[in-house]
């Protein structure tokens, strides 16, 4: 009966939805930033000399040794160039981050919901959260062996702490009347958890996921520097042994490339998962 | 029927000061009544309403619905909050279905009931919209539809139209009256606005310092337009309520 009034109310929204998407100049700024990075790198090479190889040498190393390299085999690396190492490090970072994120999100949301869980996890997170993760890395190798597992556990450990804190904060930021409203509609604790707290936390959880994933690459590579049979860190430490800085940096460049792609995919996922959010709310 | 017996609620603030938000309140509210709770800011309106909803625990006394003591929130009592409680991460349709989902009603029936209520509040074509795409007044309609669709025979509303502009408020008041008349539900509506109470209520309970100081039958004929509210009876009721609200010697909490 009052549909006409509602339509009038909706008019500005309709206008906004049909507004044509303007081509954004942002992409040019991004490309400019990338160009600037390579210029500074080249200048650095001119100043420092052969210990900082120029971009083209590093890119050449990354490309020539990408899929297959007798040179790498000669250094004692397994056959197959950078590729298997890149896969291994990526696997470690993604799996570790995913496992940690699930654990951290559950404990974080759990302690936001239940005072008992909160009291139990608080001292644990306070202690674990302050341990310098890089100093802890050698212990993980001692406890869990020089293997894929210890790398994954280290990354998962760090991600869990990060996501726990982000999830806890996300629920704190959620207005309590959402949960109250749900409870007056007959929702029990479980329904409030998975229909209110969890979706309401998604924007902040993506923030935490981004921070955790960003750190995961570095953490994975650093454990590999300490000793492992596979991974970009292994390539870097091995080529360091023969002072081949171009190949070391080639590994770093490839890892950075993967990290940037993963971050871009994560942001796409966030866009898809938070279409409900008012623009500019995060 | 709702019976409130000697309901008291004392809050202890961090400073150690005790605030008696409800002070031995007793009253009964019959089925199908439209009651407005009036009172100045800080005099216990929200506390009483939240106690009815089961969101606040009394420190003494009891509230019972059809003889059963209120121990927590329940599907026999719905609530519309002053804040915007429409879940922004669900479509309008999913919001209205929420209470039915909580009650385990099958999807097809849920959808039908929710559509019906969206139609009744004038948002029939907005089921697939995100709440962010609606105006504040439209989101209030969603909240009302959600509360009604849940099926609770008692609906509690805490200054739901507080932040809205005058015209939108009037639209929503008329909508609420229509829904109340066509469904026969009990509505308890908190407001500090005398005019709003005159437009809506059958009965006005005036709270002051945590006590019910007056229980007024608002026996005006409907529709409660300007003329009706300006009738001798309308003016008399306004004056009585205003008398209770006006400056006083002591204020319990914040002013
Ligand atoms: N959770 C709480 N903790 C401590 N004190 C509270 C709490 N809720 C309410 N009070 C106190 O109880 C008294 C009554 O508050 P209440 O919110 O019921 O007032 P109100 O009539 O709804 O006011 P308003 O019109 O401003 O919403 C106030 O003095 C307030 O300080
Ligand atoms: Mg209030």
XYZ file of C-alpha atoms and ligand atoms in Angstrom:
569
model
C 0.000 0.000 0.000
C 2.889 2.369 0.676
C 4.972 1.146 -2.194
C 4.925 4.505 -3.953
C 6.491 6.193 -0.979
C 9.151 3.520 -0.786
C 9.964 3.974 -4.466
C 10.434 7.678 -3.923
C 12.772 6.923 -1.052
C 14.792 4.616 -3.247
C 15.339 7.047 -6.094
C 18.821 8.299 -5.137
C 20.020 4.701 -4.856
C 18.705 3.847 -8.293
C 20.562 6.867 -9.714
C 23.777 5.757 -8.097
C 23.456 2.183 -9.304
C 23.047 3.245 -12.914
C 25.882 5.790 -12.846
C 28.414 4.874 -15.552
C 31.752 3.544 -14.310
C 34.360 6.169 -15.137
C 37.745 4.836 -16.344
C 39.975 5.358 -13.322
C 43.408 6.984 -13.549
C 44.514 4.859 -10.603
C 46.009 2.152 -12.802
C 48.463 4.692 -14.248
C 49.624 5.684 -10.798
C 50.169 2.019 -9.982
C 52.225 1.516 -13.146
C 54.136 4.687 -12.311
C 54.918 3.275 -8.868
C 56.255 0.067 -10.393
C 58.411 2.054 -12.826
C 59.756 4.141 -9.958
C 60.681 0.967 -8.073
C 62.777 -0.294 -10.982
C 64.403 3.111 -11.493
C 65.480 3.291 -7.845
C 66.729 -0.296 -8.075
C 68.820 0.575 -11.153
C 70.214 3.663 -9.440
C 71.080 1.476 -6.459
C 72.984 -0.811 -8.793
C 74.933 2.153 -10.186
C 75.947 3.199 -6.673
C 76.575 -0.182 -5.026
C 77.915 -2.075 -8.026
C 77.946 -5.783 -8.629
C 76.593 -6.768 -5.212
C 73.263 -5.253 -6.224
C 72.632 -6.645 -9.711
C 70.357 -4.530 -11.947
C 66.743 -5.603 -12.559
C 67.420 -7.117 -15.977
C 70.092 -9.481 -14.619
C 67.781 -10.624 -11.833
C 64.858 -11.086 -14.208
C 67.161 -12.981 -16.609
C 68.212 -15.306 -13.768
C 64.584 -15.864 -12.744
C 63.569 -16.693 -16.306
C 66.531 -18.916 -17.323
C 66.427 -21.026 -14.182
C 62.659 -21.085 -13.887
C 61.663 -24.561 -15.057
C 64.958 -26.346 -15.488
C 68.506 -25.593 -14.558
C 71.598 -27.736 -14.789
C 73.374 -24.994 -12.893
C 71.046 -25.462 -9.906
C 71.571 -29.216 -10.012
C 75.308 -28.565 -10.077
C 74.940 -26.593 -6.851
C 73.229 -29.567 -5.226
C 69.644 -28.400 -5.627
C 67.021 -30.907 -6.807
C 66.300 -30.799 -10.565
C 63.653 -28.452 -11.909
C 64.841 -24.867 -11.443
C 62.946 -22.388 -9.285
C 59.566 -23.930 -10.044
C 59.344 -26.782 -7.491
C 60.710 -24.480 -4.789
C 58.187 -21.807 -5.617
C 55.416 -24.380 -5.440
C 56.724 -25.654 -2.119
C 56.936 -22.215 -0.489
C 53.536 -21.223 -1.845
C 52.041 -24.445 -0.515
C 53.577 -23.822 2.911
C 52.385 -20.218 3.077
C 48.841 -20.868 1.864
C 48.220 -24.050 3.846
C 49.826 -22.669 7.017
C 47.902 -19.453 6.703
C 44.611 -21.242 6.042
C 44.975 -23.643 8.983
C 46.029 -20.831 11.303
C 43.256 -18.551 10.078
C 40.561 -21.124 10.782
C 41.929 -21.849 14.268
C 42.428 -18.170 15.105
C 39.002 -17.153 13.807
C 37.278 -19.869 15.833
C 39.142 -19.114 19.057
C 38.738 -15.362 18.515
C 35.008 -15.475 17.835
C 34.651 -18.116 20.536
C 36.254 -15.949 23.172
C 34.165 -12.989 22.084
C 31.112 -15.168 22.731
C 31.990 -17.049 25.844
C 33.706 -15.615 28.842
C 35.085 -19.062 29.719
C 36.837 -19.400 26.351
C 38.024 -15.813 26.672
C 39.584 -16.396 30.089
C 41.300 -19.559 28.854
C 42.696 -18.127 25.630
C 43.662 -14.697 26.945
C 46.872 -15.654 28.794
C 47.841 -18.080 26.016
C 47.503 -15.430 23.335
C 49.217 -12.858 25.540
C 52.248 -15.155 25.903
C 52.334 -16.529 22.347
C 51.568 -13.139 20.820
C 54.658 -11.588 22.358
C 57.099 -14.356 21.358
C 59.249 -12.948 18.540
C 58.232 -15.360 15.817
C 61.604 -15.316 14.034
C 63.422 -16.243 17.218
C 60.951 -19.096 17.695
C 61.585 -20.456 14.185
C 64.684 -22.589 15.029
C 62.757 -24.285 17.845
C 60.027 -25.337 15.452
C 62.676 -27.020 13.311
C 64.054 -28.791 16.369
C 60.632 -29.924 17.608
C 58.978 -30.851 14.351
C 62.029 -31.739 12.263
C 63.512 -30.165 9.148
C 60.408 -30.754 7.107
C 57.433 -29.210 5.416
C 55.496 -29.700 8.656
C 57.530 -27.406 10.841
C 57.288 -24.628 8.239
C 53.527 -25.034 8.025
C 53.143 -25.144 11.801
C 55.186 -21.960 12.191
C 53.097 -20.083 9.629
C 49.865 -21.481 11.098
C 50.932 -20.486 14.588
C 51.552 -16.905 13.559
C 48.353 -16.663 11.473
C 46.283 -18.060 14.335
C 47.495 -15.381 16.731
C 46.835 -12.613 14.182
C 43.348 -13.871 13.255
C 42.442 -14.446 16.904
C 43.114 -10.811 17.703
C 41.329 -9.534 14.599
C 38.270 -11.737 15.231
C 38.061 -10.634 18.858
C 38.207 -7.003 17.802
C 35.678 -7.553 15.012
C 33.025 -8.767 17.450
C 33.821 -5.944 19.857
C 33.125 -3.508 17.022
C 29.830 -5.184 16.184
C 26.961 -3.367 17.906
C 25.550 -5.564 20.715
C 21.971 -4.843 19.625
C 22.525 -7.093 16.569
C 22.948 -10.109 18.843
C 20.130 -8.926 21.122
C 17.817 -8.501 18.167
C 18.697 -11.999 16.978
C 17.991 -13.456 20.423
C 14.554 -11.793 20.611
C 13.814 -13.441 17.253
C 14.499 -16.824 18.806
C 18.114 -17.392 17.754
C 20.232 -19.520 20.088
C 23.973 -19.085 20.716
C 24.962 -21.171 17.684
C 22.719 -19.274 15.278
C 23.928 -15.947 16.664
C 27.494 -17.165 16.169
C 27.210 -18.224 12.571
C 24.535 -15.838 11.290
C 25.505 -12.685 13.188
C 29.013 -12.657 14.665
C 30.696 -14.502 11.822
C 29.250 -12.586 8.847
C 29.458 -9.319 10.786
C 33.178 -9.959 11.344
C 34.004 -10.789 7.729
C 35.331 -7.336 6.766
C 37.755 -7.273 9.696
C 38.688 -10.924 9.232
C 39.827 -10.108 5.718
C 42.041 -7.409 7.214
C 43.582 -10.022 9.495
C 43.907 -12.527 6.686
C 45.759 -9.967 4.613
C 48.207 -9.228 7.418
C 48.732 -12.941 8.126
C 49.176 -13.916 4.488
C 51.540 -11.021 3.879
C 53.771 -12.273 6.684
C 53.380 -15.945 5.728
C 55.677 -15.718 2.661
C 58.503 -14.272 4.671
C 58.034 -16.738 7.532
C 58.008 -19.697 5.157
C 61.160 -18.490 3.366
C 62.983 -17.795 6.624
C 62.407 -21.288 8.000
C 63.749 -22.552 4.687
C 66.907 -20.500 5.176
C 67.447 -22.346 8.450
C 67.479 -25.694 6.736
C 65.126 -27.580 4.495
C 65.337 -29.606 1.302
C 62.906 -27.494 -0.690
C 61.630 -23.943 -1.043
C 62.705 -20.547 -2.256
C 64.657 -20.034 0.956
C 66.706 -23.121 0.069
C 67.546 -21.660 -3.375
C 68.546 -18.358 -1.821
C 70.833 -19.901 0.777
C 72.396 -22.241 -1.802
C 73.119 -19.550 -4.397
C 74.448 -17.373 -1.612
C 77.083 -20.007 -1.065
C 78.513 -19.218 -4.518
C 77.975 -15.465 -4.254
C 75.422 -15.594 -7.099
C 73.419 -12.581 -5.986
C 71.416 -12.363 -9.207
C 69.997 -15.872 -8.650
C 69.330 -15.118 -4.972
C 67.366 -12.032 -5.905
C 65.678 -13.939 -8.711
C 64.138 -16.213 -6.094
C 63.086 -13.245 -4.025
C 61.505 -11.567 -7.040
C 59.493 -14.667 -7.940
C 58.281 -15.004 -4.352
C 57.268 -11.339 -4.285
C 55.362 -11.824 -7.527
C 53.399 -14.751 -6.071
C 52.722 -12.758 -2.887
C 51.361 -9.828 -4.876
C 49.107 -12.090 -6.946
C 47.831 -13.840 -3.816
C 47.088 -10.502 -2.183
C 45.203 -9.291 -5.259
C 43.111 -12.495 -5.281
C 42.397 -12.047 -1.573
C 41.177 -8.510 -2.204
C 38.935 -9.776 -5.005
C 37.499 -12.336 -2.607
C 36.927 -9.608 -0.033
C 35.078 -7.490 -2.572
C 32.840 -10.427 -3.409
C 32.230 -11.293 0.252
C 31.443 -7.757 1.393
C 29.141 -6.504 -1.323
C 26.654 -5.787 1.436
C 28.892 -3.203 3.055
C 28.165 0.494 2.606
C 30.812 2.063 0.358
C 33.796 3.477 2.154
C 32.930 1.787 5.444
C 36.270 0.039 5.868
C -1.609 -11.183 29.444
C 1.493 -9.596 30.919
C 1.679 -9.176 34.647
C 4.397 -7.151 36.280
C 4.655 -7.676 40.025
C 6.872 -5.515 42.235
C 9.505 -5.336 39.521
C 12.663 -3.646 40.729
C 16.019 -3.220 39.070
C 19.046 -1.706 40.733
C 22.154 -0.956 38.704
C 25.472 -0.559 40.432
C 27.637 1.814 38.467
C 31.417 1.575 38.262
C 31.604 4.527 40.636
C 29.863 2.395 43.264
C 26.701 4.496 43.066
C 23.481 2.537 42.960
C 20.720 3.536 40.556
C 17.221 2.263 41.145
C 16.056 2.135 37.516
C 12.815 0.308 38.367
C 11.224 0.735 41.776
C 8.583 -1.846 42.707
C 6.544 -1.547 39.528
C 3.267 -3.447 39.279
C 0.857 -3.456 36.382
C -0.968 -5.728 33.992
C -1.256 -5.386 30.250
C -4.018 -7.255 28.461
C -3.889 -9.006 25.112
C -4.197 -6.721 22.122
C -3.526 -3.508 24.009
C -1.441 -0.684 22.555
C 0.444 0.768 25.498
C 2.841 3.681 25.352
C 5.517 3.966 28.032
C 6.270 7.621 28.611
C 8.814 9.301 30.799
C 11.797 11.576 30.830
C 15.210 10.425 29.836
C 16.816 8.109 32.380
C 13.612 7.270 34.230
C 13.501 3.557 33.414
C 11.554 3.164 30.156
C 14.195 1.122 28.369
C 14.969 -0.858 31.498
C 11.321 -1.893 31.843
C 11.026 -2.752 28.164
C 14.273 -4.744 28.147
C 13.095 -6.580 31.241
C 9.902 -7.490 29.398
C 12.011 -8.703 26.484
C 14.155 -10.805 28.820
C 17.271 -8.860 27.895
C 17.599 -7.441 31.402
C 17.364 -9.275 34.710
C 15.271 -7.802 37.518
C 16.859 -7.562 40.934
C 13.481 -8.170 42.605
C 9.903 -8.888 41.597
C 8.647 -10.760 38.599
C 7.315 -10.342 35.099
C 5.081 -13.099 33.753
C 3.497 -13.638 30.357
C 0.344 -15.773 30.472
C 1.436 -16.948 33.894
C 4.928 -18.029 32.818
C 7.777 -16.002 34.365
C 10.065 -14.261 31.863
C 13.552 -15.786 32.157
C 15.104 -14.587 28.926
C 14.243 -13.639 25.362
C 11.501 -15.745 23.766
C 9.644 -15.973 20.499
C 6.436 -14.855 22.217
C 7.983 -11.383 22.553
C 9.443 -9.564 19.565
C 11.395 -6.340 19.750
C 12.093 -3.322 17.563
C 15.118 -1.359 18.723
C 15.926 2.307 18.433
C 19.236 1.393 16.792
C 19.330 0.088 13.263
C 19.323 -3.671 13.898
C 18.586 -4.791 10.339
C 21.504 -7.133 9.557
C 23.477 -5.376 6.799
C 25.006 -8.668 5.596
C 21.637 -10.188 4.721
C 19.223 -9.169 2.008
C 15.978 -7.547 3.081
C 14.147 -10.821 2.459
C 16.650 -12.831 4.538
C 16.298 -10.329 7.371
C 12.532 -10.735 7.498
C 12.955 -14.526 7.351
C 15.418 -14.555 10.266
C 12.920 -15.213 13.064
C 11.214 -17.943 11.035
C 14.587 -19.532 10.315
C 15.358 -19.502 14.046
C 12.082 -21.333 14.632
C 13.031 -23.989 12.093
C 10.246 -23.224 9.644
C 10.868 -24.756 6.181
C 12.273 -22.515 3.439
C 9.219 -22.339 1.202
C 6.936 -21.284 4.025
C 9.523 -18.808 5.313
C 9.748 -17.120 1.953
C 5.999 -16.852 1.616
C 5.488 -15.368 5.082
C 8.377 -12.929 4.665
C 7.080 -11.742 1.279
C 3.670 -11.190 2.763
C 5.087 -8.985 5.515
C 7.310 -7.087 3.121
C 4.204 -6.353 1.079
C 2.360 -5.190 4.163
C 5.073 -2.688 5.069
C 5.249 -1.452 1.470
C 8.597 -3.004 0.546
C 7.284 -5.783 -1.675
C 9.772 -5.042 -4.432
C 12.821 -4.646 -2.207
C 13.287 -8.235 -1.029
C 16.521 -8.692 -2.956
C 18.032 -5.365 -1.939
C 20.847 -4.958 0.561
C 19.878 -2.881 3.605
C 22.511 -0.283 2.634
C 20.449 0.433 -0.475
C 17.451 1.486 1.643
C 16.762 4.743 3.461
C 16.604 4.870 7.261
C 12.802 4.888 7.157
C 12.733 1.888 4.850
C 15.086 -0.011 7.144
C 12.697 0.687 10.035
C 9.969 -0.890 7.903
C 12.196 -3.932 7.497
C 12.685 -4.101 11.279
C 8.921 -3.887 11.797
C 8.258 -6.558 9.174
C 10.889 -8.786 10.813
C 9.321 -8.412 14.267
C 5.801 -9.098 12.981
C 6.887 -11.989 10.737
C 8.449 -13.717 13.765
C 4.872 -14.214 14.935
C 5.278 -12.942 18.510
C 1.912 -11.946 20.006
C 3.694 -9.267 22.055
C 5.819 -6.627 20.347
C 8.134 -4.350 22.305
C 9.368 -1.160 20.684
C 11.952 1.166 22.200
C 11.678 4.585 20.575
C 11.830 2.921 17.165
C 11.078 6.115 15.252
C 13.381 8.308 17.334
C 15.955 9.208 14.710
C 13.492 9.711 11.828
C 12.211 12.966 10.351
C 8.671 14.151 11.100
C 6.961 13.018 7.889
C 8.601 9.580 7.841
C 7.653 9.194 11.484
C 4.015 9.950 10.732
C 4.016 7.443 7.863
C 5.446 4.756 10.108
C 3.028 5.563 12.939
C 0.117 5.077 10.547
C 1.641 1.852 9.273
C 2.062 0.563 12.813
C -1.538 1.424 13.724
C -2.776 -0.410 10.614
C -0.706 -3.481 11.453
C -1.804 -3.426 15.095
C -5.461 -3.204 14.135
C -5.275 -5.930 11.509
C -3.277 -8.372 13.667
C -4.553 -7.685 17.175
C -1.107 -8.061 18.706
C -0.093 -6.475 21.978
C 2.248 -3.541 21.429
C 4.273 -1.823 24.131
C 5.874 1.254 22.711
C 8.402 3.487 24.477
C 8.415 7.142 23.565
C 9.219 10.467 25.179
C 7.016 12.269 22.646
C 3.527 13.074 23.970
C 2.151 13.625 20.490
C 3.361 10.210 19.379
C 1.648 8.643 22.382
C -1.608 10.445 21.548
C -1.476 9.198 17.979
C -0.700 5.605 18.897
C -1.753 4.558 22.360
C -4.886 3.113 23.885
C -3.217 3.480 27.219
C -0.282 5.521 28.491
C 1.892 4.432 31.406
C 3.982 7.267 32.757
C 7.273 6.379 34.428
C 9.043 8.661 36.807
C 12.110 7.767 38.834
C 11.482 4.103 38.155
C 7.851 4.109 39.264
C 4.599 4.131 37.361
C 3.104 7.469 38.390
C 0.076 7.376 36.119
C -1.929 4.985 33.995
C -4.019 6.939 31.515
C -6.721 5.634 29.215
C -6.186 7.420 25.866
C -9.835 7.225 24.836
C -9.680 9.370 21.715
C -11.390 8.265 18.522
C -9.335 7.191 15.536
C -7.901 8.465 13.318
C -6.041 10.583 15.820
C -5.604 13.594 13.554
C -4.735 17.139 14.681
C -8.366 17.926 15.437
C -8.899 14.871 17.563
C -5.705 15.523 19.486
C -6.837 19.149 20.003
C -10.208 18.051 21.413
C -10.830 18.844 25.111
C -10.090 15.238 26.057
C -6.906 15.211 23.951
C -5.667 18.393 25.547
C -6.529 17.113 29.008
C -4.465 13.966 28.438
C -1.538 15.978 27.052
C -1.626 18.254 30.081
C -1.719 15.369 32.522
C 1.261 13.681 30.885
C 3.150 16.949 30.575
C 2.534 17.571 34.268
C 4.286 14.305 35.076
C 7.187 14.999 32.767
C 7.825 18.554 33.813
C 10.677 19.791 35.954
C 10.950 18.017 39.226
C 12.968 18.111 42.376
C 14.935 14.933 42.014
C 16.256 12.920 39.089
C 17.543 9.392 39.607
C 20.237 9.028 36.976
C 21.320 11.264 34.186
C 18.873 13.920 33.076
N 23.193 -1.364 31.824
C 23.114 -0.397 32.747
N 24.073 -0.264 33.669
C 23.985 0.687 34.619
N 22.989 1.566 34.727
C 22.004 1.486 33.832
C 22.015 0.508 32.798
N 20.908 0.660 32.035
C 20.239 1.680 32.588
N 20.890 2.191 33.649
C 20.434 3.300 34.515
O 19.064 3.121 34.752
C 18.376 4.351 34.674
C 17.217 4.211 33.696
O 17.725 4.051 32.385
P 16.820 3.751 31.115
O 17.740 3.449 30.003
O 15.821 2.737 31.471
O 16.139 5.166 30.883
P 15.145 5.617 29.717
O 13.903 6.048 30.375
O 15.052 4.579 28.678
O 15.911 6.895 29.142
P 16.024 7.410 27.619
O 14.754 8.122 27.301
O 17.171 8.371 27.676
O 16.278 6.231 26.740
C 19.377 5.398 34.274
O 19.692 6.167 35.400
C 20.586 4.627 33.822
O 21.751 5.251 34.231
Mg 15.723 4.411 26.612
